[in-house]
Tab-separated table of C-alpha atoms and ligand atoms in Angstrom:
chain	number	residue	atom	x	y	z
A	60	MET	CA	-90.129	-8.712	-72.356
A	61	ASP	CA	-86.902	-7.783	-74.025
A	62	GLN	CA	-83.723	-6.252	-71.870
A	63	PRO	CA	-82.880	-2.738	-72.262
A	64	ALA	CA	-80.320	-2.292	-74.957
A	65	ARG	CA	-76.949	-2.582	-73.955
A	66	LYS	CA	-73.777	-2.339	-76.044
A	67	MET	CA	-71.729	-5.512	-75.781
A	68	LYS	CA	-67.980	-5.063	-73.961
A	69	VAL	CA	-65.051	-6.305	-76.148
A	70	LEU	CA	-62.019	-6.603	-74.907
A	71	VAL	CA	-58.530	-7.522	-77.441
A	72	VAL	CA	-55.413	-8.310	-75.646
A	73	GLU	CA	-52.646	-8.881	-78.381
A	74	ASP	CA	-49.148	-7.522	-77.731
A	75	ASP	CA	-48.070	-6.757	-81.269
A	76	ALA	CA	-49.929	-2.969	-81.279
A	77	PHE	CA	-50.624	-2.721	-85.082
A	78	SER	CA	-52.857	-5.507	-84.615
A	79	ARG	CA	-54.101	-4.634	-81.729
A	80	GLN	CA	-55.117	-1.248	-83.105
A	81	TYR	CA	-56.286	-2.950	-86.087
A	82	ILE	CA	-58.916	-5.482	-84.462
A	83	THR	CA	-59.912	-2.400	-82.345
A	84	SER	CA	-60.667	-0.018	-84.893
A	85	VAL	CA	-62.786	-2.751	-87.291
A	86	ILE	CA	-65.011	-3.471	-83.882
A	87	ARG	CA	-65.080	0.267	-82.928
A	88	MET	CA	-67.299	0.391	-86.674
A	89	GLY	CA	-69.913	-1.237	-85.069
A	90	ASP	CA	-72.179	-0.247	-81.814
A	91	TYR	CA	-69.406	-1.848	-79.302
A	92	GLU	CA	-67.792	-0.341	-76.733
A	93	VAL	CA	-63.780	-1.718	-76.310
A	94	MET	CA	-60.452	-2.430	-74.370
A	95	GLU	CA	-57.209	-2.757	-75.203
A	96	ALA	CA	-54.803	-4.555	-73.238
A	97	ARG	CA	-50.716	-5.026	-74.311
A	98	ASP	CA	-50.441	-8.642	-72.549
A	99	GLY	CA	-52.225	-11.352	-70.461
A	100	ALA	CA	-51.667	-9.972	-67.218
A	101	GLU	CA	-52.963	-6.668	-68.264
A	102	GLY	CA	-55.504	-8.762	-70.061
A	103	LEU	CA	-56.216	-10.215	-67.018
A	104	ALA	CA	-56.806	-6.987	-64.912
A	105	MET	CA	-59.016	-5.564	-67.681
A	106	PHE	CA	-61.108	-8.620	-67.425
A	107	GLU	CA	-61.844	-7.706	-63.932
A	108	SER	CA	-62.330	-4.104	-63.969
A	109	PHE	CA	-64.249	-3.800	-67.445
A	110	ALA	CA	-66.096	-7.128	-67.089
A	111	PRO	CA	-65.980	-7.762	-70.873
A	112	ASP	CA	-68.664	-9.821	-72.513
A	113	LEU	CA	-66.310	-10.927	-75.678
A	114	ILE	CA	-62.633	-10.712	-75.364
A	115	PHE	CA	-59.969	-11.384	-78.425
A	116	SER	CA	-56.965	-12.730	-77.304
A	117	ASP	CA	-53.891	-13.297	-79.130
A	118	ILE	CA	-51.945	-16.699	-77.650
A	119	SER	CA	-48.194	-16.085	-77.662
A	120	MET	CA	-47.411	-12.454	-75.792
A	121	PRO	CA	-45.168	-11.607	-73.098
A	122	VAL	CA	-45.332	-11.484	-68.890
A	123	MET	CA	-48.511	-13.571	-69.454
A	124	ASP	CA	-49.568	-16.128	-72.260
A	125	GLY	CA	-53.045	-16.241	-73.654
A	126	LEU	CA	-53.456	-19.736	-72.405
A	127	GLU	CA	-52.671	-18.812	-69.044
A	128	MET	CA	-54.986	-15.431	-69.028
A	129	LEU	CA	-57.716	-17.799	-70.497
A	130	GLU	CA	-56.816	-20.532	-67.519
A	131	ARG	CA	-57.295	-17.953	-64.993
A	132	ILE	CA	-60.475	-16.533	-66.146
A	133	ARG	CA	-62.140	-19.668	-66.867
A	134	ARG	CA	-61.689	-20.073	-63.075
A	135	LYS	CA	-63.598	-16.870	-62.508
A	136	SER	CA	-66.204	-17.059	-65.318
A	137	HIS	CA	-67.395	-19.296	-68.394
A	138	GLU	CA	-69.911	-16.201	-69.396
A	139	THR	CA	-67.266	-14.550	-71.105
A	140	ILE	CA	-66.824	-15.410	-74.507
A	141	VAL	CA	-63.396	-15.450	-75.184
A	142	VAL	CA	-61.676	-16.144	-79.266
A	143	MET	CA	-58.411	-16.730	-79.459
A	144	THR	CA	-56.506	-14.919	-82.598
A	145	THR	CA	-53.640	-17.756	-83.400
A	146	ALA	CA	-50.753	-17.349	-85.491
A	147	PHE	CA	-51.203	-20.418	-88.814
A	148	GLY	CA	-49.134	-22.704	-87.720
A	149	SER	CA	-49.954	-22.993	-84.081
A	150	ALA	CA	-52.380	-25.469	-83.963
A	151	GLU	CA	-51.156	-27.135	-80.728
A	152	PHE	CA	-51.641	-24.137	-79.182
A	153	THR	CA	-55.065	-23.549	-80.242
A	154	LEU	CA	-55.927	-26.973	-79.562
A	155	LYS	CA	-54.667	-26.397	-76.139
A	156	ALA	CA	-56.674	-23.456	-75.484
A	157	LEU	CA	-60.244	-24.993	-76.906
A	158	ARG	CA	-59.524	-27.809	-74.110
A	159	LEU	CA	-58.848	-25.131	-71.849
A	160	ARG	CA	-62.781	-23.567	-72.572
A	161	ALA	CA	-61.575	-20.906	-75.329
A	162	ASN	CA	-64.990	-20.659	-77.114
A	163	ASP	CA	-63.488	-20.359	-80.629
A	164	TYR	CA	-60.565	-19.317	-82.340
A	165	LEU	CA	-59.539	-16.808	-85.607
A	166	VAL	CA	-56.313	-17.460	-87.805
A	167	LYS	CA	-54.250	-14.899	-88.257
A	168	PRO	CA	-53.886	-12.700	-90.412
A	169	VAL	CA	-57.463	-11.866	-89.249
A	170	VAL	CA	-59.617	-10.134	-91.947
A	171	PRO	CA	-62.168	-7.377	-90.762
A	172	LYS	CA	-64.936	-10.113	-92.064
A	173	ASP	CA	-64.033	-12.850	-89.669
A	174	ILE	CA	-64.829	-10.179	-87.072
A	175	ILE	CA	-67.487	-8.488	-88.043
A	176	VAL	CA	-69.493	-12.233	-88.063
A	177	ASN	CA	-68.328	-13.015	-85.189
A	178	LEU	CA	-68.908	-9.836	-82.945
A	179	LYS	CA	-73.027	-9.870	-84.397
A	180	LYS	CA	-73.091	-13.817	-84.037
A	181	TYR	CA	-72.040	-12.982	-80.514
A	182	ALA	CA	-74.101	-10.267	-79.796
A	183	ASP	CA	-77.465	-11.800	-81.051
A	184	VAL	CA	-76.267	-14.661	-78.141
A	185	LEU	CA	-75.678	-12.708	-75.992
A	186	ALA	CA	-78.739	-10.304	-76.747
A	187	ALA	CA	-80.978	-13.401	-76.351
A	188	ARG	CA	-79.687	-14.645	-73.350
A	189	SER	CA	-82.258	-14.706	-70.529
A	190	VAL	CA	-81.753	-14.776	-67.001
A	191	GLU	CA	-81.310	-18.287	-65.444
A	192	ARG	CA	-84.589	-18.831	-63.902
A	193	GLU	CA	-85.035	-21.159	-60.583
A	194	VAL	CA	-84.367	-24.949	-61.366
A	195	VAL	CA	-87.363	-27.168	-61.222
A	196	GLY	CA	-85.874	-30.177	-60.231
A	197	PHE	CA	-88.664	-32.498	-60.110
A	198	ILE	CA	-88.639	-32.688	-63.647
A	199	LEU	CA	-87.234	-35.448	-64.962
A	200	GLU	CA	-88.252	-35.515	-68.580
A	201	ARG	CA	-88.651	-32.916	-70.978
A	202	TYR	CA	-89.579	-32.769	-74.818
A	203	LEU	CA	-90.087	-29.611	-77.144
A	204	LYS	CA	-90.270	-29.820	-80.966
A	205	LEU	CA	-89.370	-26.800	-82.831
A	206	ARG	CA	-89.812	-26.613	-86.575
A	207	LEU	CA	-87.564	-23.395	-88.062
A	208	ASP	CA	-87.702	-21.753	-91.359
A	209	ASN	CA	-84.500	-20.309	-93.003
A	210	ARG	CA	-83.601	-16.954	-90.589
A	211	LEU	CA	-80.239	-16.988	-89.552
A	212	GLU	CA	-81.221	-13.607	-87.599
A	213	VAL	CA	-83.298	-14.980	-84.970
A	214	LEU	CA	-80.817	-18.440	-84.030
A	215	GLY	CA	-79.801	-16.456	-80.725
A	216	LYS	CA	-83.241	-16.705	-79.635
A	217	VAL	CA	-83.556	-19.751	-80.407
A	218	ALA	CA	-80.243	-21.066	-79.223
A	219	ASP	CA	-81.571	-19.541	-75.791
A	220	ARG	CA	-84.746	-21.347	-76.049
A	221	LEU	CA	-83.186	-24.505	-76.287
A	222	MET	CA	-81.192	-24.095	-73.567
A	223	GLN	CA	-83.896	-22.526	-70.799
A	224	GLU	CA	-84.873	-26.509	-71.210
A	225	THR	CA	-81.690	-27.399	-69.641
A	226	GLU	CA	-81.373	-25.039	-66.694
A	227	GLY	CA	-80.437	-26.539	-63.912
A	228	HIS	CA	-79.126	-30.176	-65.658
A	229	ILE	CA	-75.743	-28.916	-67.689
A	230	GLN	CA	-73.301	-27.639	-65.410
A	231	SER	CA	-72.517	-24.058	-65.814
A	232	ALA	CA	-69.465	-24.069	-66.822
A	233	ASP	CA	-70.521	-25.877	-69.742
A	234	ARG	CA	-73.589	-23.775	-70.768
A	235	MET	CA	-72.142	-21.258	-73.150
A	236	GLY	CA	-69.916	-24.140	-74.871
A	237	VAL	CA	-73.219	-26.023	-75.370
A	238	ARG	CA	-75.470	-22.708	-76.250
A	239	LEU	CA	-72.448	-21.889	-79.165
A	240	GLY	CA	-72.308	-26.064	-80.435
A	241	LEU	CA	-75.843	-25.979	-80.647
A	242	LEU	CA	-75.893	-22.443	-82.923
A	243	GLU	CA	-72.718	-23.900	-85.246
A	244	ILE	CA	-74.927	-26.478	-86.042
A	245	ILE	CA	-78.567	-24.610	-86.273
A	246	ILE	CA	-76.727	-22.339	-88.745
A	247	ASN	CA	-74.769	-25.576	-90.816
A	248	ALA	CA	-78.589	-26.821	-91.078
A	249	ILE	CA	-79.905	-23.880	-92.532
A	250	GLU	CA	-76.807	-22.633	-94.160
A	251	HIS	CA	-75.148	-25.689	-96.012
A	252	GLY	CA	-78.845	-28.421	-95.798
A	253	ASN	CA	-81.399	-25.878	-96.369
A	254	LEU	CA	-80.225	-23.277	-98.313
A	255	GLY	CA	-77.780	-25.322	-100.111
A	256	ILE	CA	-74.716	-23.342	-99.730
A	257	THR	CA	-71.610	-24.906	-100.161
A	258	TYR	CA	-68.000	-24.927	-98.775
A	259	PHE	CA	-67.061	-24.037	-102.129
A	260	ASP	CA	-69.982	-20.773	-102.421
A	261	LYS	CA	-69.121	-19.897	-98.933
A	262	THR	CA	-65.390	-19.318	-99.743
A	263	GLY	CA	-66.351	-16.933	-102.619
A	264	ALA	CA	-68.416	-14.934	-100.970
A	265	ILE	CA	-65.916	-14.801	-97.815
A	266	GLU	CA	-63.034	-13.964	-100.026
A	267	GLY	CA	-65.426	-11.713	-102.113
A	268	LYS	CA	-65.174	-13.401	-105.163
A	269	SER	CA	-68.831	-14.024	-105.841
A	270	CYS	CA	-70.753	-12.162	-103.221
A	271	ASP	CA	-71.686	-11.383	-99.832
A	272	LEU	CA	-72.530	-14.715	-97.599
A	273	ASN	CA	-75.674	-12.329	-96.283
A	274	ASP	CA	-76.874	-11.527	-99.532
A	275	LEU	CA	-76.059	-15.315	-100.890
A	276	VAL	CA	-78.591	-16.168	-97.826
A	277	ASN	CA	-80.947	-13.709	-98.231
A	278	GLU	CA	-81.315	-14.316	-101.760
A	279	ARG	CA	-81.595	-18.153	-101.546
A	280	ALA	CA	-84.053	-18.108	-98.625
A	281	ASN	CA	-86.305	-16.544	-101.334
A	282	GLN	CA	-85.432	-19.080	-103.712
A	283	ASP	CA	-86.887	-22.470	-104.724
A	284	PRO	CA	-86.587	-25.119	-103.984
A	285	TYR	CA	-84.649	-23.705	-100.575
A	286	LYS	CA	-87.688	-21.401	-99.349
A	287	SER	CA	-89.935	-23.945	-98.673
A	288	ARG	CA	-87.023	-26.071	-96.505
A	289	ARG	CA	-87.895	-26.347	-92.589
A	290	VAL	CA	-85.643	-27.524	-90.411
A	291	GLN	CA	-86.807	-29.298	-87.059
A	292	ILE	CA	-85.205	-29.708	-83.980
A	293	GLN	CA	-86.312	-32.195	-81.546
A	294	PHE	CA	-85.207	-31.788	-77.819
A	295	GLN	CA	-85.382	-34.566	-74.740
A	296	MET	CA	-84.391	-34.987	-71.680
A	297	ASN	CA	-84.428	-37.967	-69.774
A	298	SER	CA	-82.109	-38.601	-66.009
A	299	GLU	CA	-78.973	-39.377	-68.069
A	300	MET	CA	-78.613	-36.993	-70.860
A	301	CYS	CA	-79.919	-33.835	-72.800
A	302	GLU	CA	-80.369	-34.946	-76.673
A	303	TRP	CA	-80.797	-33.074	-79.594
A	304	ILE	CA	-82.028	-34.340	-83.087
A	305	ILE	CA	-81.514	-31.143	-85.974
A	306	GLN	CA	-82.547	-32.193	-89.280
A	307	ASP	CA	-82.576	-30.135	-92.115
A	308	GLU	CA	-84.419	-30.989	-95.640
A	309	GLY	CA	-80.989	-30.224	-97.748
A	310	GLU	CA	-78.904	-32.563	-99.714
A	311	GLY	CA	-76.314	-33.752	-96.439
A	312	PHE	CA	-72.936	-34.136	-97.056
A	313	ASP	CA	-70.375	-36.905	-96.704
A	314	TRP	CA	-69.796	-36.432	-93.239
A	315	HIS	CA	-67.605	-39.483	-92.957
A	316	SER	CA	-64.684	-36.994	-94.340
A	317	VAL	CA	-65.214	-34.424	-91.340
A	318	PRO	CA	-61.775	-34.131	-90.326
A	319	ASP	CA	-60.607	-35.409	-86.874
A	320	PRO	CA	-60.707	-32.480	-84.499
A	321	ASN	CA	-58.078	-33.777	-82.204
A	322	ASP	CA	-55.732	-33.391	-84.718
A	323	PRO	CA	-54.097	-30.045	-84.826
A	324	ALA	CA	-53.261	-30.097	-88.997
A	325	ASN	CA	-56.960	-29.881	-89.240
A	326	LEU	CA	-57.740	-26.790	-87.138
A	327	MET	CA	-55.900	-23.612	-89.528
A	328	SER	CA	-58.296	-23.901	-92.035
A	329	MET	CA	-61.347	-20.859	-92.568
A	330	HIS	CA	-63.877	-23.517	-92.735
A	331	GLY	CA	-64.658	-26.250	-90.760
A	332	ARG	CA	-64.935	-25.229	-87.279
A	333	GLY	CA	-68.744	-25.272	-85.968
A	334	ILE	CA	-68.453	-29.022	-86.475
A	335	LEU	CA	-65.141	-28.873	-84.390
A	336	LEU	CA	-66.397	-26.464	-81.711
A	337	ALA	CA	-69.649	-28.734	-81.240
A	338	ARG	CA	-67.589	-32.069	-81.046
A	339	MET	CA	-65.202	-30.146	-78.054
A	340	ASN	CA	-68.734	-29.275	-76.578
A	341	PHE	CA	-71.000	-32.135	-76.687
A	342	ASP	CA	-70.531	-35.899	-75.455
A	343	GLU	CA	-71.216	-37.193	-78.434
A	344	VAL	CA	-72.194	-35.719	-82.284
A	345	ILE	CA	-73.602	-38.384	-84.443
A	346	TYR	CA	-74.320	-37.801	-88.412
A	347	LEU	CA	-76.907	-39.932	-89.522
A	348	GLY	CA	-78.283	-41.223	-93.508
A	349	ARG	CA	-77.077	-38.553	-95.980
A	350	GLY	CA	-76.052	-36.017	-93.507
A	351	ASN	CA	-78.784	-33.668	-93.252
A	352	GLU	CA	-79.800	-35.226	-89.533
A	353	VAL	CA	-77.802	-34.813	-86.324
A	354	ILE	CA	-77.981	-35.918	-83.235
A	355	LEU	CA	-76.076	-33.832	-80.031
A	356	ARG	CA	-76.219	-35.336	-76.530
A	357	LYS	CA	-75.063	-34.104	-73.494
A	358	LYS	CA	-74.744	-35.891	-70.049
A	359	LEU	CA	-76.072	-34.662	-67.143
A	360	ILE	CA	-75.191	-33.612	-63.657
A	361	GLN	CA	-75.871	-36.404	-61.718
A	362	PRO	CA	-77.008	-36.173	-57.984
A	363	ALA	CA	-74.058	-36.037	-55.412
B	492	ADP	N1	-76.628	-29.546	-92.459
B	492	ADP	C1	-75.609	-29.860	-93.400
B	492	ADP	N2	-75.990	-30.328	-94.800
B	492	ADP	C2	-74.851	-29.954	-96.021
B	492	ADP	N3	-73.508	-30.163	-95.691
B	492	ADP	C3	-73.259	-29.782	-93.891
B	492	ADP	C4	-74.235	-29.601	-93.008
B	492	ADP	N4	-73.417	-29.630	-92.015
B	492	ADP	C5	-72.083	-29.470	-92.384
B	492	ADP	N5	-71.947	-29.742	-93.908
B	492	ADP	C6	-70.750	-29.592	-94.397
B	492	ADP	O1	-69.788	-29.473	-93.556
B	492	ADP	C7	-68.898	-28.877	-93.234
B	492	ADP	C8	-68.409	-28.329	-92.037
B	492	ADP	O2	-68.931	-27.646	-91.521
B	492	ADP	P1	-68.276	-26.489	-90.012
B	492	ADP	O3	-67.436	-27.193	-89.565
B	492	ADP	O4	-69.689	-26.123	-89.471
B	492	ADP	O5	-67.515	-25.440	-91.250
B	492	ADP	P2	-68.102	-23.840	-92.115
B	492	ADP	O6	-69.790	-24.194	-91.784
B	492	ADP	O7	-67.257	-23.124	-91.391
B	492	ADP	O8	-67.797	-24.843	-93.436
B	492	ADP	C9	-69.208	-27.232	-93.994
B	492	ADP	O9	-68.576	-26.788	-94.715
B	492	ADP	C10	-70.370	-28.312	-95.235
B	492	ADP	O10	-69.436	-28.816	-96.138
B	493	MG	MG1	-70.641	-24.168	-89.746
């Protein structure tokens, strides 16, 4: 049963008034509730009073910076999605933020499209999120196999279905990261894999040179040879770990040259965040063969 729709609550934390109002105005164009804070201390207070679902936060700010705010928020909640807005060149801080469990980051100057794409993605994830059920402790092994067509709009629900299988087995502090990591890898399987949209096509679409990314996705989803391709997800869990094998029917890619996520120099490009975020959130991310198959592993909570 679907929950009655509630507007996603978004908090923008940014000391620069112009940037803050700009980001806020872009969010207000959508159907969201928005609040603003001028530094980390205000942000933290609003985190308590407004209980945002999603926070866009600057890193360097007076009074309390974004990292300290993030650290304090994470002591209380792993449910709120936090996206850092980072200045070009401050990769070290971005990496720190990810290690403090920020969920994603946007490099400044933040363009409306990035904000809109993120809002839509997270709104879908949050709307699809089901209430966690009671833990069924006696289940020692689980197996689930899914086959998906190329609709990006159902992926929030797919991620939720996958997360339901892991209830009680993956720590609550890790759950949002795993959910978003799965989402990124499944998006890749459809977008880059089955639909063959390359880094180059995507850059063109994002920069508005060819067309909108959504148009490109929709067009290919109805075209041969793309339209008959499917994504297969095999989930299994045993007493040690959860494992997801995600396979698409695309050409693959040279995964050997995927940049090292621990090198801050790689954090500032417009693409390449999906795999990086997955690597931050799983214990293992292993590409196989031509790159159209990936294994994700997460170790389980071990009984004390
Ligand atoms: N399943 C896949 N099939 C083909 N190429 C892929 C696949 N997954 C990832 N890639 C390649 O790896 C690059 C990096 O992916 P990612 O880190 O998610 O960043 P982004 O999707 O923003 O480009 C993609 O641009 C694409 O070239
Ligand atoms: Mg991606």
